[in-house]
Coordinates of C-alpha atoms and ligand atoms in Angstrom, one line a residue:
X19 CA 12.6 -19.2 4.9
X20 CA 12.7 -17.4 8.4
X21 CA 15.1 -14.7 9.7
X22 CA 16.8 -15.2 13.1
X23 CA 14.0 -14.7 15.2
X24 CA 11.6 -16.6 13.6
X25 CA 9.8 -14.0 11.1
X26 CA 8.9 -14.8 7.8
X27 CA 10.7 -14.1 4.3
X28 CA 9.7 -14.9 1.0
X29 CA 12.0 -13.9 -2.5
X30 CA 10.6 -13.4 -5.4
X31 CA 13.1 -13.7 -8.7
X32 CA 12.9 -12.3 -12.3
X33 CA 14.3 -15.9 -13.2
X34 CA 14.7 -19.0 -10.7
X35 CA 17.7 -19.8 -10.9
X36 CA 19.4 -17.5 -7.9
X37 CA 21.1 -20.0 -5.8
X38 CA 21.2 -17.9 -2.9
X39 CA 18.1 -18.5 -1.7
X40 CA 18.3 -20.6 1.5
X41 CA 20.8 -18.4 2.7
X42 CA 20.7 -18.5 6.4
X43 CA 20.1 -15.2 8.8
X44 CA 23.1 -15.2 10.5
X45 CA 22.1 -12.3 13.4
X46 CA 21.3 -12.7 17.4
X47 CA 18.2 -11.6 17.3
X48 CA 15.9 -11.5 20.1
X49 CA 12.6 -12.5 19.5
X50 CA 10.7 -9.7 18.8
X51 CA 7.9 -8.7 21.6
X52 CA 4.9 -7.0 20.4
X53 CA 2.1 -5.9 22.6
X54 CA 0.0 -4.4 19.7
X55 CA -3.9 -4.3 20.8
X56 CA -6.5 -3.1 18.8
X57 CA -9.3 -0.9 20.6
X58 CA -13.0 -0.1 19.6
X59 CA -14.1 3.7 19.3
X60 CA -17.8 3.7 20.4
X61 CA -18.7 7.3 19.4
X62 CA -17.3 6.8 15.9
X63 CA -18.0 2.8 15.3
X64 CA -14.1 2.3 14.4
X65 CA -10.8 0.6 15.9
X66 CA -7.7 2.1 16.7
X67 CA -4.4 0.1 16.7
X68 CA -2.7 0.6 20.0
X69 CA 1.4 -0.4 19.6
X70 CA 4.0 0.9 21.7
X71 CA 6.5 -1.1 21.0
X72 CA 6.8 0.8 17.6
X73 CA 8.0 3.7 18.9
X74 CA 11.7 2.0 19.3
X75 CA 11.9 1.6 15.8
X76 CA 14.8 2.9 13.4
X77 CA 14.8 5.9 12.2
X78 CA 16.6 7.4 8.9
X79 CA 19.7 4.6 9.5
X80 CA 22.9 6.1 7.1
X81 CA 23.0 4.1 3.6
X82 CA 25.5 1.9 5.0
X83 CA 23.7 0.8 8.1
X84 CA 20.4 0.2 5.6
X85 CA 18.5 -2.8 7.1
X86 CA 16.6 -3.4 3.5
X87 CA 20.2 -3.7 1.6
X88 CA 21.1 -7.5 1.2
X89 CA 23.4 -8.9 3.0
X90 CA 27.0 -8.0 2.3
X91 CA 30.6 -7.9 2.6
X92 CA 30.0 -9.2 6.6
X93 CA 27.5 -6.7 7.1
X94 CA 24.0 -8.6 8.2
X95 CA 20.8 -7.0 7.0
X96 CA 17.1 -7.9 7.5
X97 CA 17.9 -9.7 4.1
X98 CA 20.2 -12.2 4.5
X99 CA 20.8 -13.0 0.9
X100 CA 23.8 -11.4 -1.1
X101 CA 21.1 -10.0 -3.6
X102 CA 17.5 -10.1 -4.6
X103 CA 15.1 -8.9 -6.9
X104 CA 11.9 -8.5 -4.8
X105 CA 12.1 -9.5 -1.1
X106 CA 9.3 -10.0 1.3
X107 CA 9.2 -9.9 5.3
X108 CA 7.7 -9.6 8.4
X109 CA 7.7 -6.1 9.7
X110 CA 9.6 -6.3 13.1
X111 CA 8.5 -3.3 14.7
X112 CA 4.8 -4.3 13.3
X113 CA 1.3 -2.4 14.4
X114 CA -0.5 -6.1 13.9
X115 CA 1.3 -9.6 14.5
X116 CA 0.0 -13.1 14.0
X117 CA -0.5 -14.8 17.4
X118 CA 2.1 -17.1 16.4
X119 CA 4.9 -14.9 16.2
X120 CA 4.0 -12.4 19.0
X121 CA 5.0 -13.0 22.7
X122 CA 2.4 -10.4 23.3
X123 CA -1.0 -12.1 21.6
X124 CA 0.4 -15.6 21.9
X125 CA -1.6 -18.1 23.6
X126 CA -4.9 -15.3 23.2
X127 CA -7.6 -15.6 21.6
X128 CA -8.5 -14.0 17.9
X129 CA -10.1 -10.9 17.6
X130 CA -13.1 -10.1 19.8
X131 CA -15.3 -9.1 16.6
X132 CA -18.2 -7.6 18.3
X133 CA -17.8 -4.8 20.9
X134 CA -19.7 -4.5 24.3
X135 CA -20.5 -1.4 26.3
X136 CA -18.6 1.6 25.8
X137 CA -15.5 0.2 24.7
X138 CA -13.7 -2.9 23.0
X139 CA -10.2 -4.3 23.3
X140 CA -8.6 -7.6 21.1
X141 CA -5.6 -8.4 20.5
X142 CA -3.8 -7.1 17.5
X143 CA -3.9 -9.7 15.1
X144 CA -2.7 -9.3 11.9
X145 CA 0.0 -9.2 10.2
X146 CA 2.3 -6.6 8.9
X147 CA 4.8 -7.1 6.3
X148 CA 7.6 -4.9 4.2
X149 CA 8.1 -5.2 0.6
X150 CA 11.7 -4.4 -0.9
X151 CA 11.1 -3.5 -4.3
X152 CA 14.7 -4.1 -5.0
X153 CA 18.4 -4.7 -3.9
X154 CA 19.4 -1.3 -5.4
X155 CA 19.3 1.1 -2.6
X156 CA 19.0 4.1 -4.4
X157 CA 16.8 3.0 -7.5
X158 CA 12.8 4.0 -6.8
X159 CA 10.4 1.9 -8.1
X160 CA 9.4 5.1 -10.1
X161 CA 12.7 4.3 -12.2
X162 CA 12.7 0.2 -11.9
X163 CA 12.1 -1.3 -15.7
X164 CA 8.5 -2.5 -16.4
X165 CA 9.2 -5.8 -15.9
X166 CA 10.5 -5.3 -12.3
X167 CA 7.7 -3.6 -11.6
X168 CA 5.9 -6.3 -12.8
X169 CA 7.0 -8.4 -10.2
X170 CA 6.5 -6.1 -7.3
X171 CA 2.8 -6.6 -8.8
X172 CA 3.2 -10.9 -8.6
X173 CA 4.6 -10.0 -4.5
X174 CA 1.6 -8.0 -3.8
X175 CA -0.8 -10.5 -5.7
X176 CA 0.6 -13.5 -3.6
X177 CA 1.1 -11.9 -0.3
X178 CA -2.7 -10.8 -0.5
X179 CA -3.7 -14.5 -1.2
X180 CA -1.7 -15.7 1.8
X181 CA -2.3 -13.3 4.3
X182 CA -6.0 -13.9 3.4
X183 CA -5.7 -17.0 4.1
X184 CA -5.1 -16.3 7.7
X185 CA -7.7 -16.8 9.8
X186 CA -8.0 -13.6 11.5
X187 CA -7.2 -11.7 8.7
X188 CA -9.9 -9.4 7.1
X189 CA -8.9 -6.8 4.6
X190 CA -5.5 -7.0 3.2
X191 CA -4.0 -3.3 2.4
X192 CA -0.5 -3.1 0.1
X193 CA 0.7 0.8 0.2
X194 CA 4.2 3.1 -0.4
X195 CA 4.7 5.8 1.9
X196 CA 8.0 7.6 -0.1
X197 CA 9.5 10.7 0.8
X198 CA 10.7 11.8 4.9
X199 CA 8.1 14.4 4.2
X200 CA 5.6 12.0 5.2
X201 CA 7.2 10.5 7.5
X202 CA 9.1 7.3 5.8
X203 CA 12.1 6.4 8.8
X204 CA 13.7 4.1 5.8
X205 CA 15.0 5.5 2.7
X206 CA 15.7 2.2 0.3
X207 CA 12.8 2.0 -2.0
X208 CA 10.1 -0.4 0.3
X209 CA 6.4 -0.8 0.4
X210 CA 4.5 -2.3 3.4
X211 CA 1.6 -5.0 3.4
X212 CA -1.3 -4.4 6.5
X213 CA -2.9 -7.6 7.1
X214 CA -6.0 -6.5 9.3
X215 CA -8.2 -8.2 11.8
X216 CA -11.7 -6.1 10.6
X217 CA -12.8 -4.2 7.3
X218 CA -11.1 -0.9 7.8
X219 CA -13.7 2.8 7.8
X220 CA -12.4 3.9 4.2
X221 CA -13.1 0.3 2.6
X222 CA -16.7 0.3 4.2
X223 CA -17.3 3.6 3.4
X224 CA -16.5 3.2 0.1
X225 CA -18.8 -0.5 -0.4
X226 CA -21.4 1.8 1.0
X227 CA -21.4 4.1 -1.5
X228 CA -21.1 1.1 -3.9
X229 CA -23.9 -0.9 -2.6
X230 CA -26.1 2.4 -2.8
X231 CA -25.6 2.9 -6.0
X232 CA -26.3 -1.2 -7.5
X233 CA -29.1 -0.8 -5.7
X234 CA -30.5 2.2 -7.4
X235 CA -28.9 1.4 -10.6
X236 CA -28.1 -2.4 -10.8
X237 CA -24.6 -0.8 -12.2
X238 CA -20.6 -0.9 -10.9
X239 CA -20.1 2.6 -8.9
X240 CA -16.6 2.9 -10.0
X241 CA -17.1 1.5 -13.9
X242 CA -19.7 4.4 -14.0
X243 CA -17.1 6.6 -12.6
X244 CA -14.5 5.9 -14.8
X245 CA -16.8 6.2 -18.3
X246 CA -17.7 9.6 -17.5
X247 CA -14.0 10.4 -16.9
X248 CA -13.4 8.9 -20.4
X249 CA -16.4 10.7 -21.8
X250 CA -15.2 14.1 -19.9
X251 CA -11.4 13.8 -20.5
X252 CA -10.6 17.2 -18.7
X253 CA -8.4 15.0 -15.3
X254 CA -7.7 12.0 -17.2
X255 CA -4.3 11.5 -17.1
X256 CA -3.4 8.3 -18.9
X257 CA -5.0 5.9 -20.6
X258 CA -3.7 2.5 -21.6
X259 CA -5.4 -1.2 -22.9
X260 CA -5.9 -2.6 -19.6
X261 CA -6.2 0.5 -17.3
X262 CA -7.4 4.2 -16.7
X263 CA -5.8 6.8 -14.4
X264 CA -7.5 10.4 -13.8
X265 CA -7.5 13.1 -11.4
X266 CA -10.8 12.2 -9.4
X267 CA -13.2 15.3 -9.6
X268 CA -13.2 15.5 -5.8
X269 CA -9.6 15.1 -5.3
X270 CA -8.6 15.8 -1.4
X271 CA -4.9 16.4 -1.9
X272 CA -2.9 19.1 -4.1
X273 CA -1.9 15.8 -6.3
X274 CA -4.5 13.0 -6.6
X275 CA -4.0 10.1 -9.2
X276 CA -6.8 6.9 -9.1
X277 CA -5.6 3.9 -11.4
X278 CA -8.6 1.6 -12.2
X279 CA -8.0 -1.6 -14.9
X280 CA -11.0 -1.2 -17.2
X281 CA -12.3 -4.9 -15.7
X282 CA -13.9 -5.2 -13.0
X283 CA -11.6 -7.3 -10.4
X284 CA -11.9 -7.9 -6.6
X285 CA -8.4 -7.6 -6.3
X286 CA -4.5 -8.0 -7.5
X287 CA -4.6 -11.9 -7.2
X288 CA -7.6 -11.2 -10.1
X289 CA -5.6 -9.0 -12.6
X290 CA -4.1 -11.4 -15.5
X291 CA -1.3 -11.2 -16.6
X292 CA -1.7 -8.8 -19.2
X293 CA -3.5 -7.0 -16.8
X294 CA -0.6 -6.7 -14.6
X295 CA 2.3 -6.2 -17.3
X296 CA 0.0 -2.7 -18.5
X297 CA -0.1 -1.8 -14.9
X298 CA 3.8 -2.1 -14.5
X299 CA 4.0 0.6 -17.7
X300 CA 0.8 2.7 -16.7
X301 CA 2.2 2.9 -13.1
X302 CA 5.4 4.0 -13.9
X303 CA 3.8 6.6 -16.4
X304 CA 2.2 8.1 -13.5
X305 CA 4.8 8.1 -11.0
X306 CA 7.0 9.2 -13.7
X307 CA 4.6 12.8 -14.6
X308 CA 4.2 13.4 -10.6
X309 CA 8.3 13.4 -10.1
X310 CA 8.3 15.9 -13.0
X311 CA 6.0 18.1 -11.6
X312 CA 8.7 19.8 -9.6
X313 CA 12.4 20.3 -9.7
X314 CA 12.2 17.2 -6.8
X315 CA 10.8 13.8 -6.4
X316 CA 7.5 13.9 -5.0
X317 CA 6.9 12.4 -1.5
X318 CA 3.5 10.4 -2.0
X319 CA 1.4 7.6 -0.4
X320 CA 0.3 5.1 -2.6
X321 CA -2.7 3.3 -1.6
X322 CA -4.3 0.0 -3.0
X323 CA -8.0 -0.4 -2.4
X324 CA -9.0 -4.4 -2.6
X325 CA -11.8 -6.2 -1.5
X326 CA -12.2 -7.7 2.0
X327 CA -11.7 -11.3 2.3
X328 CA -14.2 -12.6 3.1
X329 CA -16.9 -10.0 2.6
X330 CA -18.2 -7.4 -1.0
X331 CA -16.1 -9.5 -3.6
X332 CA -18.6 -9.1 -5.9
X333 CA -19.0 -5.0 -5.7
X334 CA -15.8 -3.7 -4.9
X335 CA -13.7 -2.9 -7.8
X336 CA -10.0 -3.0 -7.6
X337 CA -8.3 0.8 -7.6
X338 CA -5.1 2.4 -6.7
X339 CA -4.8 5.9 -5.0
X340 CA -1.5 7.8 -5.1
X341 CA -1.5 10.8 -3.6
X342 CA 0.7 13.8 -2.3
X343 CA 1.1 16.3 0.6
X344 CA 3.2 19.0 -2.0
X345 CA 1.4 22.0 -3.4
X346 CA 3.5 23.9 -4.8
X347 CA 7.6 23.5 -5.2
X348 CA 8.4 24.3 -1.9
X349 CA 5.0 24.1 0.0
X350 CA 3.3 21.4 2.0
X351 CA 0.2 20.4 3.2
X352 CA -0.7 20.0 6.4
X353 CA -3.8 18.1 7.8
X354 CA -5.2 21.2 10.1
X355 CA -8.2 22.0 11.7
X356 CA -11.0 21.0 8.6
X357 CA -9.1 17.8 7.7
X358 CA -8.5 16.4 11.4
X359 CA -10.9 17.9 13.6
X360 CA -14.1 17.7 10.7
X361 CA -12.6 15.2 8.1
X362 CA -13.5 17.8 5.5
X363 CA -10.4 18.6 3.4
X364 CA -10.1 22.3 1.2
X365 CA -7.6 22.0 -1.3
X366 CA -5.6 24.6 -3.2
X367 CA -5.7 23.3 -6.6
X368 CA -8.0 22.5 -8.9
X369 CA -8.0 18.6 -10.1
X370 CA -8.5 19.9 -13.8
X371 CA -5.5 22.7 -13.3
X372 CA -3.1 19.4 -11.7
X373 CA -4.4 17.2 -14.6
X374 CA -3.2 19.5 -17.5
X375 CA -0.1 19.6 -15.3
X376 CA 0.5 15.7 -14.8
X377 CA 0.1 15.8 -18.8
X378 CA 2.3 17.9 -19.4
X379 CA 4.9 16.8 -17.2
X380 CA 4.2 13.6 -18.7
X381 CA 5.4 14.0 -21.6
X382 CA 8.1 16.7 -20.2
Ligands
ZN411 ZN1 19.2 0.0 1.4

């Protein structure tokens, strides 16, 4: 299916028989011009997305005028169905597009891979989608049943197989950004999908680290990782058949939470589905012990860290990193001089104190 002006949308159903499906998208809409570029950072060996065209965007629309709602009662939405259980589309205000779809990178060549000189530009390829985790506006996916949540985890798995089938494409990245406290200009409960044209700096960094350690030990970084968590118990949070969450022992922000499955996979499209059904309950345990923490929900980034494409299958391992700006009730934190300006982050609490805490609240 494709909305008015040509972007993609995919449904996916708890059970197939919503006839609604082919609904058409009944809006004028332009179609959209992006003139995203990606450019290369000599001194620090990275790229920067470059997309003006963003800063139009909407911001914090009133429940009525949500653009993720479906599309009732006359009113047209970015969904044009009358209802939906999980819906997938193309971002229109994206930081990547597919050369396709973009007046701006149509007709260009893909990515120029290797910089030259003291800079690099490429178009920005890519592709950027948002994920609806349901119809219900005010519902988080923090309070959707398992088996919803379940099927948020069959979207991400099949949007990372297709987008990774592009051929520009080199790292898929599946997050949640929840709470205007970081920034979210949408308040219905959404995820986003970054489809990008190289290996992003936290992905390498982290295969590095990998790749030192097989070579030293002809072991999995993160398995070892995860049995000494298990052997130490003081910041492990949950523990269920198919997966293992803990407070990492370096944790950069006030409230840190890695989920690991206990098998080694590349990435979602891997998990089984046993795998994923645990996931759906150990998930919602977390998010479930971080809203408790204070008398509101917490604002948090949810971050899934999969293998490239095309490159590391074999020694990354599958992990998912949810983390939050709040230290205390009514405090933030701020990225300030040692996080921005040195990357080196100090934080306040300590990950054993906000693991006894997560526990508790657990259970609260
Ligand atoms: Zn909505």
């Amino acid at each position: 299916m494709s909305l008015a002006d040509g972007r993609e949308i995919v449904y996916f159903d708890l059970d197939d028989s919503r006839p609604d499906r082919l609904v058409p998208d009944l809006r004028d809409l332009a179609p959209t011009t992006t003139s995203s570029e990606i450019r290369y950072d000599v001194l620090t060996d990275e790229w920067v997305a470059i997309a003006s065209h963003r800063q139009s965007r909407t911001h914090l629309p009133p429940t009525d005028e949500c653009p993720l709602c479906p599309s009732r009662n006359g009113r047209q939405t970015e969904v044009p169905a009358p209802d939906y259980d999980v819906a997938v589309f193309e971002n229109r205000f994206p930081s990547f597009s597919s050369p396709t779809s973009s007046a701006g990178t149509s007709g260009s060549n893909p990515v120029v891979v290797e910089p030259h000189g003291l800079s690099g530009r490429a178009p920005g390829v890519g592709r950027c989608e948002v994920v609806c985790f349901t119809s219900d506006h005010d519902t988080p996916i923090s309070q959707l049943p398992p088996e919803h949540v379940r099927l948020v985890v069959d979207a991400w798995a099949d949007r990372t197989e297709r987008l990774g089938e592009l051929p520009h494409v080199e790292q898929v990245f599946c997050f949640e950004n929840r709470g205007e406290e970081i920034g979210v200009t949408l308040g219905h409960p959404h995820g986003q999908i970054y489809a990008y044209p190289f290996v992003t700096p936290r992905t390498k960094q982290l295969l590095e680290a990998a790749r030192r350690h097989r070579e030293r030990t002809w072991r999995s970084l993160v398995a070892d990782v995860i049995a000494s968590e298990l052997a130490d118990g003081s910041r492990v949070v949950h523990e269920s058949e198919h997966w293992v969450a803990f407070v990492p022992s370096a944790a950069r922000w006030p409230v840190e939470v890695h989920l690991y499955p206990r098998r080694q996979v590349p990435d979602i499209p891997a998990l089984s589905g046993e795998e994923r059904d645990d996931f759906a309950r150990a998930y919602l345990h977390v998010l479930q012990a971080m809203d408790n923490l204070y008398d509101t929900p917490l604002p948090y980034i949810s971050a899934w860290h999969q293998a490239p494409v095309r490159t590391d299958r074999e020694l990354a391992y599958l992990g998912l990193q949810v983390f939050s700006v709040r230290r205390a009730a009514n405090k933030l934190k701020y990225l300030a001089g040692s996080e921005s300006g040195m990357g080196v982050f100090v934080n306040d609490v300590t990950p054993e104190q906000i693991a006894a805490q997560l526990r508790e609240a657990a259970t609260a």
